[in-house]
Short mmCIF file of C-alpha atoms and ligand atoms in Angstrom, two decimals:
data_model
loop_
_atom_site.label_atom_id
_atom_site.label_comp_id
_atom_site.label_asym_id
_atom_site.label_seq_id
_atom_site.Cartn_x
_atom_site.Cartn_y
_atom_site.Cartn_z
CA MET A 51 161.51 91.34 -136.04
CA ARG A 52 162.07 93.75 -138.95
CA ARG A 53 160.92 97.35 -139.17
CA LEU A 54 160.70 98.47 -142.80
CA ASN A 55 159.78 101.91 -144.07
CA VAL A 56 157.60 103.07 -146.93
CA PRO A 57 159.33 106.35 -147.83
CA LEU A 58 156.69 108.89 -148.83
CA GLY A 59 157.95 112.16 -147.37
CA ASP A 60 155.71 113.41 -144.59
CA ARG A 61 153.41 110.41 -145.18
CA SER A 62 156.17 107.83 -144.67
CA TYR A 63 155.32 104.95 -142.38
CA ASP A 64 156.74 101.82 -140.83
CA VAL A 65 155.79 98.22 -141.46
CA VAL A 66 156.67 95.84 -138.62
CA VAL A 67 157.14 92.19 -139.68
CA GLY A 68 157.89 89.17 -137.53
CA ARG A 69 156.55 86.55 -135.18
CA GLY A 70 154.73 87.75 -132.07
CA VAL A 71 155.10 91.43 -132.97
CA SER A 72 151.56 92.45 -131.97
CA ALA A 73 152.93 94.32 -128.94
CA GLU A 74 154.47 96.77 -131.45
CA LEU A 75 151.02 98.03 -132.44
CA ALA A 76 151.15 100.84 -129.86
CA SER A 77 154.32 102.18 -131.53
CA LEU A 78 152.46 102.60 -134.83
CA LEU A 79 149.51 104.59 -133.48
CA PRO A 80 149.35 108.39 -133.70
CA ALA A 81 150.29 109.93 -130.35
CA THR A 82 147.14 112.09 -130.44
CA ALA A 83 144.68 109.17 -130.55
CA GLN A 84 142.23 108.84 -127.69
CA ARG A 85 139.70 106.63 -129.47
CA ALA A 86 140.18 103.73 -131.87
CA ALA A 87 137.59 102.34 -134.26
CA VAL A 88 138.69 98.74 -134.85
CA ILE A 89 137.27 97.24 -138.05
CA THR A 90 137.44 93.47 -138.32
CA GLN A 91 135.51 90.32 -139.27
CA ASP A 92 134.26 87.30 -137.37
CA GLY A 93 136.90 84.61 -137.08
CA ILE A 94 139.96 86.89 -137.32
CA PRO A 95 142.43 85.44 -134.79
CA ALA A 96 144.02 88.77 -133.79
CA GLU A 97 143.38 90.05 -130.31
CA ILE A 98 143.98 93.78 -130.20
CA VAL A 99 145.02 95.26 -126.87
CA LEU A 100 145.05 99.06 -126.76
CA PRO A 101 145.52 100.24 -123.19
CA GLY A 102 144.46 103.81 -122.56
CA LEU A 103 142.27 104.11 -125.67
CA ASP A 104 138.48 104.04 -125.92
CA VAL A 105 137.93 101.23 -128.38
CA GLU A 106 134.82 100.41 -130.38
CA THR A 107 134.86 97.34 -132.61
CA PHE A 108 132.96 97.13 -135.91
CA VAL A 109 132.51 93.67 -137.43
CA ILE A 110 131.93 93.74 -141.17
CA GLY A 111 130.62 90.96 -143.44
CA GLN A 112 132.74 88.36 -145.23
CA GLY A 113 133.73 88.25 -148.86
CA GLU A 114 133.66 90.58 -151.85
CA GLY A 115 129.88 90.90 -151.51
CA ALA A 116 130.34 92.89 -148.30
CA LYS A 117 132.94 95.21 -149.81
CA THR A 118 130.37 97.86 -150.64
CA LEU A 119 129.46 101.51 -150.21
CA HIS A 120 126.72 100.30 -147.88
CA THR A 121 129.38 98.86 -145.54
CA ILE A 122 131.24 102.19 -145.65
CA GLU A 123 128.06 104.07 -144.76
CA THR A 124 127.42 101.75 -141.80
CA LEU A 125 130.99 102.26 -140.56
CA VAL A 126 131.11 106.04 -140.84
CA ARG A 127 127.75 106.31 -139.08
CA GLY A 128 129.32 104.20 -136.34
CA PHE A 129 132.26 106.63 -136.25
CA ALA A 130 129.77 109.46 -135.81
CA GLY A 131 128.13 107.54 -132.98
CA MET A 132 131.41 107.10 -131.09
CA GLY A 133 132.56 110.68 -131.72
CA LEU A 134 135.71 109.72 -133.65
CA THR A 135 137.82 112.84 -134.37
CA ARG A 136 140.72 113.67 -136.67
CA ASN A 137 143.10 113.04 -133.76
CA ASP A 138 141.82 109.47 -133.38
CA VAL A 139 142.55 106.35 -135.38
CA VAL A 140 140.87 103.64 -137.41
CA ILE A 141 142.52 100.21 -137.13
CA GLY A 142 141.81 97.60 -139.80
CA VAL A 143 142.40 94.08 -138.44
CA GLY A 144 142.11 91.35 -141.05
CA GLY A 145 142.96 90.41 -144.62
CA GLY A 146 143.00 92.58 -147.71
CA MET A 147 139.23 93.04 -147.82
CA VAL A 148 139.17 94.44 -144.26
CA THR A 149 142.15 96.76 -144.73
CA ASP A 150 140.78 98.05 -148.09
CA VAL A 151 137.46 98.86 -146.41
CA ALA A 152 139.00 100.28 -143.21
CA GLY A 153 141.36 102.45 -145.27
CA PHE A 154 138.54 103.80 -147.42
CA ALA A 155 136.31 104.51 -144.41
CA ALA A 156 139.24 106.34 -142.74
CA SER A 157 139.94 108.31 -145.93
CA THR A 158 136.39 109.66 -146.10
CA TRP A 159 135.64 110.26 -142.40
CA HIS A 160 136.18 113.98 -141.69
CA ARG A 161 137.95 114.03 -145.08
CA GLY A 162 140.61 111.69 -143.81
CA ILE A 163 141.84 110.44 -140.44
CA PRO A 164 144.77 108.13 -139.56
CA VAL A 165 144.46 104.41 -140.23
CA VAL A 166 146.72 101.58 -139.06
CA HIS A 167 146.51 98.13 -140.63
CA VAL A 168 147.00 94.90 -138.72
CA SER A 169 147.29 92.45 -141.57
CA THR A 170 146.34 88.86 -140.79
CA SER A 171 146.68 87.21 -144.24
CA LEU A 172 149.70 86.56 -146.44
CA LEU A 173 148.08 88.43 -149.33
CA GLY A 174 147.41 91.40 -147.07
CA MET A 175 150.96 91.46 -145.74
CA VAL A 176 152.71 91.31 -149.11
CA ASP A 177 150.27 93.48 -151.03
CA ALA A 178 146.91 94.84 -149.89
CA ALA A 179 147.90 96.49 -146.60
CA ILE A 180 150.90 98.29 -148.13
CA GLY A 181 150.75 101.26 -150.48
CA GLY A 182 147.53 103.09 -149.65
CA LYS A 183 145.09 101.71 -152.22
CA THR A 184 141.68 101.54 -150.56
CA GLY A 185 138.21 101.03 -151.91
CA VAL A 186 135.06 99.01 -152.43
CA ASN A 187 133.32 97.20 -155.27
CA LEU A 188 130.33 98.15 -157.39
CA PRO A 189 128.09 95.64 -159.14
CA GLU A 190 129.87 96.87 -162.31
CA GLY A 191 133.35 95.86 -161.08
CA LYS A 192 135.94 95.37 -158.40
CA ASN A 193 137.48 98.27 -156.46
CA LEU A 194 135.87 100.84 -158.75
CA VAL A 195 135.31 103.37 -155.94
CA GLY A 196 138.20 104.23 -153.67
CA ALA A 197 141.00 106.55 -152.64
CA TYR A 198 144.74 106.57 -152.16
CA TRP A 199 145.06 106.83 -148.40
CA GLN A 200 148.33 105.76 -146.83
CA PRO A 201 148.21 104.09 -143.43
CA THR A 202 150.29 105.54 -140.59
CA GLY A 203 151.66 102.08 -139.85
CA VAL A 204 151.25 98.40 -140.75
CA LEU A 205 151.70 95.40 -138.48
CA CYS A 206 152.41 91.97 -139.98
CA ASP A 207 152.49 89.39 -137.19
CA LEU A 208 153.47 86.13 -138.87
CA ASP A 209 151.86 84.13 -136.04
CA PHE A 210 148.51 84.91 -137.70
CA LEU A 211 149.56 82.83 -140.71
CA ASP A 212 149.78 79.65 -138.60
CA THR A 213 145.98 79.39 -138.62
CA LEU A 214 145.38 80.78 -142.11
CA PRO A 215 143.33 78.32 -144.22
CA PRO A 216 145.47 76.70 -146.97
CA ARG A 217 143.38 78.34 -149.69
CA GLU A 218 144.09 81.81 -148.30
CA MET A 219 147.77 80.93 -148.02
CA ARG A 220 147.69 80.02 -151.73
CA CYS A 221 146.17 83.41 -152.50
CA GLY A 222 149.16 85.08 -150.88
CA LEU A 223 151.48 82.88 -152.89
CA GLY A 224 149.75 84.08 -156.09
CA GLU A 225 150.81 87.63 -155.29
CA MET A 226 154.28 86.43 -154.30
CA ALA A 227 154.70 84.74 -157.69
CA LYS A 228 154.00 88.15 -159.22
CA TYR A 229 156.98 89.61 -157.30
CA HIS A 230 159.12 86.81 -158.73
CA PHE A 231 158.55 88.19 -162.24
CA LEU A 232 159.00 91.80 -161.14
CA THR A 233 162.44 91.21 -159.68
CA GLY A 234 163.57 87.67 -160.48
CA ASP A 235 164.21 87.13 -156.75
CA ASP A 236 164.04 83.52 -155.56
CA LEU A 237 161.63 84.28 -152.75
CA LEU A 238 160.98 80.65 -151.92
CA ALA A 239 164.64 80.21 -150.96
CA MET A 240 164.11 82.66 -148.09
CA ASP A 241 162.53 81.92 -144.71
CA LEU A 242 159.01 83.23 -144.17
CA GLU A 243 160.00 86.43 -142.40
CA ALA A 244 162.64 87.32 -145.00
CA ARG A 245 160.25 86.48 -147.84
CA VAL A 246 157.39 88.61 -146.55
CA ALA A 247 159.82 91.44 -145.74
CA ARG A 248 161.36 91.27 -149.24
CA CYS A 249 157.93 91.50 -150.91
CA ILE A 250 157.10 94.52 -148.74
CA GLU A 251 160.46 96.09 -149.60
CA ILE A 252 159.83 95.63 -153.34
CA LYS A 253 156.34 97.06 -153.06
CA ALA A 254 157.50 99.99 -150.89
CA GLU A 255 160.14 100.92 -153.46
CA VAL A 256 157.64 100.85 -156.34
CA VAL A 257 155.00 102.80 -154.38
CA ALA A 258 157.55 105.41 -153.30
CA SER A 259 158.50 105.97 -156.94
CA ASP A 260 154.92 106.27 -158.21
CA GLU A 261 152.37 106.53 -155.42
CA ARG A 262 149.34 107.28 -157.60
CA GLU A 263 150.05 104.88 -160.42
CA GLY A 264 151.05 107.44 -163.04
CA GLY A 265 153.27 104.75 -164.55
CA ARG A 266 155.53 102.28 -162.77
CA ARG A 267 153.13 101.24 -160.00
CA ALA A 268 150.93 99.65 -162.66
CA LEU A 269 153.60 96.94 -162.90
CA LEU A 270 152.30 95.63 -159.55
CA ASN A 271 149.21 94.66 -161.53
CA TYR A 272 151.06 92.01 -163.55
CA GLY A 273 148.56 89.22 -164.17
CA HIS A 274 145.71 91.27 -162.73
CA THR A 275 143.77 92.31 -165.86
CA PHE A 276 142.75 88.76 -166.66
CA ALA A 277 142.55 87.93 -162.94
CA HIS A 278 139.95 90.62 -162.24
CA ALA A 279 137.87 89.43 -165.22
CA LEU A 280 138.10 85.85 -163.94
CA GLU A 281 137.00 86.83 -160.46
CA ILE A 282 133.88 88.50 -161.81
CA ALA A 283 133.12 85.83 -164.42
CA THR A 284 133.29 83.13 -161.72
CA GLN A 285 131.27 85.28 -159.28
CA HIS A 286 134.33 85.27 -157.01
CA GLU A 287 134.39 81.46 -156.88
CA LEU A 288 138.01 81.99 -157.80
CA ALA A 289 139.68 84.01 -155.04
CA HIS A 290 141.92 86.95 -155.92
CA GLY A 291 145.30 85.26 -155.47
CA GLU A 292 144.14 82.13 -157.32
CA ALA A 293 142.97 84.32 -160.18
CA VAL A 294 146.29 86.19 -160.18
CA ALA A 295 148.14 82.88 -160.59
CA VAL A 296 146.10 82.09 -163.72
CA GLY A 297 146.41 85.74 -164.80
CA LEU A 298 150.22 85.48 -164.75
CA ILE A 299 150.04 82.55 -167.18
CA TYR A 300 147.58 84.43 -169.38
CA ALA A 301 149.88 87.48 -169.41
CA ALA A 302 152.79 85.25 -170.45
CA GLU A 303 150.74 83.67 -173.27
CA LEU A 304 149.70 87.14 -174.45
CA GLY A 305 153.31 88.36 -174.31
CA PHE A 306 154.26 85.36 -176.46
CA GLU A 307 151.39 86.02 -178.88
CA LEU A 308 152.67 89.59 -179.33
CA GLY A 309 156.25 88.39 -179.91
CA ARG A 310 157.51 90.02 -176.71
CA ILE A 311 158.75 86.82 -175.04
CA ASP A 312 159.70 83.37 -176.30
CA ALA A 313 158.23 79.94 -175.51
CA ALA A 314 160.96 79.28 -172.92
CA ARG A 315 159.92 82.33 -170.93
CA VAL A 316 156.26 81.22 -171.06
CA GLN A 317 157.42 77.85 -169.76
CA GLU A 318 159.32 79.62 -166.96
CA HIS A 319 156.04 81.28 -165.94
CA ARG A 320 154.38 77.86 -165.75
CA ALA A 321 157.30 76.38 -163.83
CA VAL A 322 157.22 79.17 -161.25
CA VAL A 323 153.44 79.33 -160.82
CA ALA A 324 152.64 75.61 -161.00
CA GLY A 325 155.95 74.12 -159.90
CA GLU A 326 157.57 76.35 -157.32
CA TYR A 327 154.40 77.95 -155.94
CA ASP A 328 152.10 74.95 -156.55
CA LEU A 329 149.28 77.13 -157.91
CA MET A 330 146.71 76.50 -160.63
CA THR A 331 147.53 77.74 -164.13
CA ASN A 332 144.20 77.20 -165.91
CA PRO A 333 140.81 78.78 -165.21
CA PRO A 334 137.77 76.62 -164.40
CA LEU A 335 136.05 75.08 -167.42
CA GLY A 336 133.03 76.62 -169.13
CA LEU A 337 133.95 80.31 -169.06
CA ASP A 338 132.77 82.49 -171.92
CA ALA A 339 135.62 84.20 -173.83
CA ASP A 340 133.36 87.07 -175.00
CA GLU A 341 132.40 87.88 -171.41
CA LEU A 342 136.04 87.79 -170.27
CA VAL A 343 137.06 90.15 -173.08
CA SER A 344 134.28 92.61 -172.31
CA LEU A 345 135.20 92.53 -168.60
CA MET A 346 138.82 93.30 -169.48
CA TYR A 347 137.76 96.45 -171.37
CA ARG A 348 136.59 97.81 -167.98
CA ASP A 349 140.01 97.46 -166.39
CA LYS A 350 141.19 100.56 -164.50
CA LYS A 351 144.54 100.55 -166.32
CA ALA A 352 142.75 101.09 -169.65
CA VAL A 353 143.12 104.61 -170.97
CA GLY A 354 141.42 105.56 -174.23
CA SER A 355 140.21 102.77 -176.45
CA GLY A 356 141.61 99.26 -176.66
CA LEU A 357 142.93 96.82 -174.11
CA THR A 358 145.85 97.55 -171.78
CA TYR A 359 148.02 94.96 -170.03
CA VAL A 360 151.20 94.71 -168.04
CA LEU A 361 153.34 92.41 -170.16
CA ASP A 362 156.76 90.84 -169.94
CA GLY A 363 159.26 91.64 -172.67
CA PRO A 364 162.94 92.17 -173.49
CA ALA A 365 163.07 95.15 -171.09
CA GLY A 366 161.13 93.35 -168.33
CA LEU A 367 157.57 94.21 -167.35
CA GLU A 368 155.93 97.15 -169.13
CA VAL A 369 152.45 98.62 -169.55
CA VAL A 370 151.30 97.91 -173.12
CA SER A 371 148.24 99.71 -174.51
CA GLY A 372 146.22 99.14 -177.67
CA VAL A 373 146.57 95.34 -177.61
CA GLY A 374 144.52 93.79 -180.42
CA GLU A 375 141.56 91.56 -179.67
CA THR A 376 142.86 88.90 -182.05
CA GLN A 377 145.92 88.28 -179.87
CA VAL A 378 143.89 88.66 -176.67
CA ARG A 379 141.54 85.90 -177.85
CA ALA A 380 144.33 83.67 -179.17
CA ALA A 381 146.14 83.76 -175.81
CA MET A 382 142.85 83.04 -174.05
CA ALA A 383 142.10 80.07 -176.25
CA ARG A 384 145.35 78.46 -175.11
CA ILE A 385 144.43 78.61 -171.44
CA LEU A 386 140.66 78.13 -171.64
CA GLY A 387 141.34 74.81 -173.35
N1 LIG B 820 147.95 95.84 -155.59
C1 LIG B 820 148.60 96.71 -156.49
C2 LIG B 820 148.96 98.03 -155.90
O1 LIG B 820 148.87 98.22 -154.71
O2 LIG B 820 149.34 98.91 -156.63
#
């Protein structure tokens, strides 16, 4: 078992990683809690045992379509019904969708109460449950309404991954491939516990240096601008991590188009994503380039006019604004086929 820390001053918290670590949950809860609102989904394998607490469980819907303000309203009305106070705790038990929703509900209830995440997916463990980004979707786009709300603890019991469907495992690998380009670490050479812990360590360090994405934290969105557009254009047929894998290749092609990286580095992206991580590198056929471009203009990283991306270059990953549509379309043509 490893106990890592996300160092954020008086909002610092621990992340416990390992096999069979669920018994550690009690050590992550605020001492004041008398009630726990557990938010989860059908089919989540985790069994949460919280002796001494009054527990009410809220089961939310599956998929991006249930990640809505309506779900938040239903939850907070449930909190009202159970008399949840600022001394109590919300516990999100599930993948990234559940912890995003649980975190946002906790951030708004009584203007913010403690939340602990029990992450049950690889993507959640290495990304979504760490760092305090919470939120829900609007019909206009993904995660457009939300808050930064750090958890008071995160539990990553690797036993949950034993029953994770292969597709969800691939989604986690998509985010892991992103960490490869952030640090150059050979994550696949590590055992599962070390690998998950290393991703959390990298993310914790970036979040601690730029909690509210004033600059450096945006680097965690490498591959995500095109990925978010792909998710919407395919009506979420492509899952987030799958879209990130394709988005990494798109970002490499765009970096090449702008003269920031050479063909060998683009090839390295393909070798890592397709070879080492065994992920897809091309989007499904039949997507409309105009729609993808217009979706990318709505990206949250965009400030002012023009398109903004995280791109590789001689100094590593950087946020690049004002990217021309000509290059954006040329890079897209190479991966849309
Ligand atoms: N998933 C990117 C971030 O947490 O900043």
